[in-house]
mmCIF file of C-alpha atoms in Angstrom:
data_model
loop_
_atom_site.group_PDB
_atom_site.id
_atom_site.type_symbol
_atom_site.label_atom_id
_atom_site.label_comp_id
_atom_site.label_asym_id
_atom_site.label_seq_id
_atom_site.Cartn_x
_atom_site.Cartn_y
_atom_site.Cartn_z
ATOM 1 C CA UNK A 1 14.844 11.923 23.195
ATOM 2 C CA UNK A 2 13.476 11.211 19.915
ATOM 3 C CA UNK A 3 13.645 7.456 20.009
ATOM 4 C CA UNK A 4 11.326 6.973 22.616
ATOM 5 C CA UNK A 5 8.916 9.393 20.988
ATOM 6 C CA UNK A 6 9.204 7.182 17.618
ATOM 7 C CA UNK A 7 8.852 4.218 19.472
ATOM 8 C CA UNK A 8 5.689 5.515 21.104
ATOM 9 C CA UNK A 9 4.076 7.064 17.844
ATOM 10 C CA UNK A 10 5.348 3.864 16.196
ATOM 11 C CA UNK A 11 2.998 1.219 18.768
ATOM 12 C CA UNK A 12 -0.017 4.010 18.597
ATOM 13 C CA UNK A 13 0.131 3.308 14.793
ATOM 14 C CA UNK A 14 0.168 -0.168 15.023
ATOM 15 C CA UNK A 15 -2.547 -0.024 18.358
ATOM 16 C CA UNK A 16 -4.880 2.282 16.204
ATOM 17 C CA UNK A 17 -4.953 0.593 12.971
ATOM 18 C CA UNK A 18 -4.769 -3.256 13.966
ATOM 19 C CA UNK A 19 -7.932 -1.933 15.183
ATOM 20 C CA UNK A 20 -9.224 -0.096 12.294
ATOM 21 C CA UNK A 21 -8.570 -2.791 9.646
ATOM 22 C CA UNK A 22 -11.192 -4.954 7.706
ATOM 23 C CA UNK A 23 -10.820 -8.047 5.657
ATOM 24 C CA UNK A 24 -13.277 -9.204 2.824
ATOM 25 C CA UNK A 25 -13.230 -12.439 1.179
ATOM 26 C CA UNK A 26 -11.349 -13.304 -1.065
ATOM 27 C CA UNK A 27 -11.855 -14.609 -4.897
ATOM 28 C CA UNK A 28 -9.925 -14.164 -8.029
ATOM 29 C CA UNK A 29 -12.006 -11.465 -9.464
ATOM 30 C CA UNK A 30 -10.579 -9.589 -6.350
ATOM 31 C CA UNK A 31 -6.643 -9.101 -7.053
ATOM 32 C CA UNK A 32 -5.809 -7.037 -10.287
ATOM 33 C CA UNK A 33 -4.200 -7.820 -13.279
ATOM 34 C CA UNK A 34 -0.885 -8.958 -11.957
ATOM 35 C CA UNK A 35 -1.626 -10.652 -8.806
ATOM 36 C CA UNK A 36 -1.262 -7.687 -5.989
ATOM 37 C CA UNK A 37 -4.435 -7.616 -3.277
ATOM 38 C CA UNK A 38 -6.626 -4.588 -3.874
ATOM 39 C CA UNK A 39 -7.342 -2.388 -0.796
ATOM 40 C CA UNK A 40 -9.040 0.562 -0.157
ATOM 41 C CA UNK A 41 -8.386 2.896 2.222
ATOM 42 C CA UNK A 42 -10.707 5.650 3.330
ATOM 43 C CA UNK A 43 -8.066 8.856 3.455
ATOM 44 C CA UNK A 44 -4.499 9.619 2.485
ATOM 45 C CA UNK A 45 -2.754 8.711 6.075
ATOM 46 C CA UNK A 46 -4.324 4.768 6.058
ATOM 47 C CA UNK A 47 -3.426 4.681 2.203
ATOM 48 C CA UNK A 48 0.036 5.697 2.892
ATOM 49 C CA UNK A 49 0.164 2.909 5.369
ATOM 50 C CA UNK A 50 -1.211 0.762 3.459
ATOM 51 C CA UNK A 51 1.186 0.947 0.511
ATOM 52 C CA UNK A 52 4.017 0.967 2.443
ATOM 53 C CA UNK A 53 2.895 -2.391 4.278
ATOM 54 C CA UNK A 54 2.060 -3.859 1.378
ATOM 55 C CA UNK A 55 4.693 -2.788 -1.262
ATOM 56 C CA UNK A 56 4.489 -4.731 -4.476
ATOM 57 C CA UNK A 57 2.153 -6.982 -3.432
ATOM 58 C CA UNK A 58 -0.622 -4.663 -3.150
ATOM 59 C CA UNK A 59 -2.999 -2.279 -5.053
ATOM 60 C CA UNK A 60 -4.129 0.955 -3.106
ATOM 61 C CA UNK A 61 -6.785 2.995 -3.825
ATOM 62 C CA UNK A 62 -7.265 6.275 -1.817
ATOM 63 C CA UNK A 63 -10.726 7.381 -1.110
ATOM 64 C CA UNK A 64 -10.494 10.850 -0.028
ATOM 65 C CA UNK A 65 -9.637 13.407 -3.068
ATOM 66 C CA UNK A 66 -6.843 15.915 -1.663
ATOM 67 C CA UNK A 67 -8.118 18.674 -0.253
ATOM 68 C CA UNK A 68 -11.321 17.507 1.283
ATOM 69 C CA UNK A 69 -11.744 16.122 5.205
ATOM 70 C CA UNK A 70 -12.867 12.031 5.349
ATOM 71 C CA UNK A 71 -15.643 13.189 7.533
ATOM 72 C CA UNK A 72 -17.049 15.385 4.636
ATOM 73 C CA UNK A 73 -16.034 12.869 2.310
ATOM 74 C CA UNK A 74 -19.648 11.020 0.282
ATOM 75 C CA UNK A 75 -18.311 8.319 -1.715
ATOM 76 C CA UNK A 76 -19.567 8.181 -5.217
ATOM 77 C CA UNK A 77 -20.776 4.706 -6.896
ATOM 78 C CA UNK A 78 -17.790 3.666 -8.571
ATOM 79 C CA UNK A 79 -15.809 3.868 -5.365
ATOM 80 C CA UNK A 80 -18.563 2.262 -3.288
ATOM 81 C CA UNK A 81 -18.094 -0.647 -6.143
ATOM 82 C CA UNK A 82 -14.042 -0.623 -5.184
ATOM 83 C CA UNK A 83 -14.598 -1.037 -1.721
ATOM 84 C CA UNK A 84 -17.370 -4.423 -2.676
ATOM 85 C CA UNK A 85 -14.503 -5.754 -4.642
ATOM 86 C CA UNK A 86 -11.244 -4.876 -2.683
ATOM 87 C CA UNK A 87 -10.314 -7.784 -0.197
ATOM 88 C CA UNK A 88 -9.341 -5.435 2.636
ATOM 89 C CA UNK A 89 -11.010 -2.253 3.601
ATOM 90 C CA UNK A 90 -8.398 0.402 5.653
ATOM 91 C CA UNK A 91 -9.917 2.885 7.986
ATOM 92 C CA UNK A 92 -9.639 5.179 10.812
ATOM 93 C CA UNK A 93 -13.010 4.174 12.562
ATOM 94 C CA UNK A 94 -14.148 5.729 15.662
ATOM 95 C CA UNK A 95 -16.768 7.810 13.687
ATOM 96 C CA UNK A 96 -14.432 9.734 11.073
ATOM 97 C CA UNK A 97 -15.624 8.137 7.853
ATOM 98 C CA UNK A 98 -19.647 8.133 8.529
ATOM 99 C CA UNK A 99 -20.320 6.289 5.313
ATOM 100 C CA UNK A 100 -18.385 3.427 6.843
ATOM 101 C CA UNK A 101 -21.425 1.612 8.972
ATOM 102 C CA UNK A 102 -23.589 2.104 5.897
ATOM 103 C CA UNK A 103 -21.228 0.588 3.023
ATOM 104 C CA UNK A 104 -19.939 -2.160 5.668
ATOM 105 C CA UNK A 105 -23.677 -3.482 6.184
ATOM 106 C CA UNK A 106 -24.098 -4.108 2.645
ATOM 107 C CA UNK A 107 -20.223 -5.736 2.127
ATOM 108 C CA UNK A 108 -20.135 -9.954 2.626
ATOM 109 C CA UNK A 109 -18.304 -11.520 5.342
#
């Protein structure tokens, strides 16, 4: 019983967010110190993903403090500057994060 349940929850996680993910370019001033990719994601469930998809090789920041929603969420400056310089940009889409057609506008291709 619970393996087709996993199974199922495991291809709606991979459905949802192959959909949900976007890629910046990339440039050296991008990665951090030690080489990993910088991402951003836009609340803890996408971060979570994120870090265990990318493992070592990646540097995740987390949006959303604990304790507030991601639709509530209003990014402040400094992490509207993380998102310009991360090379891939982790959300949920379908209208949760409303900043996310604002800040995306403004972010080069």
């Amino acid at each position: 019983m619970k393996k087709p349940l996993l199974a199922t929850l495991g291809i709606l996680a991979v459905t949802t967010l192959t959909g949900c993910i976007s890629t910046f370019s990339t440039t050296d001033s991008d990665t951090t110190q030690d080489g990993t990719l910088n991402v951003v994601a836009s609340f803890y469930p996408m971060a979570y993903f994120a870090t265990q998809v990318g493992g070592e090789f990646a540097h995740v920041t987390n949006l959303t403090p604990a304790g507030v929603e991601p639709h509530d969420h209003e990014l402040t400056p400094d992490q509207i500057i993380a998102i310009h310089n991360s090379q891939l940009l982790v959300l949920n889409g379908s209208g949760l994060e409303p900043w996310s057609n604002d800040v995306l506008a403004d972010v080069p291709s």
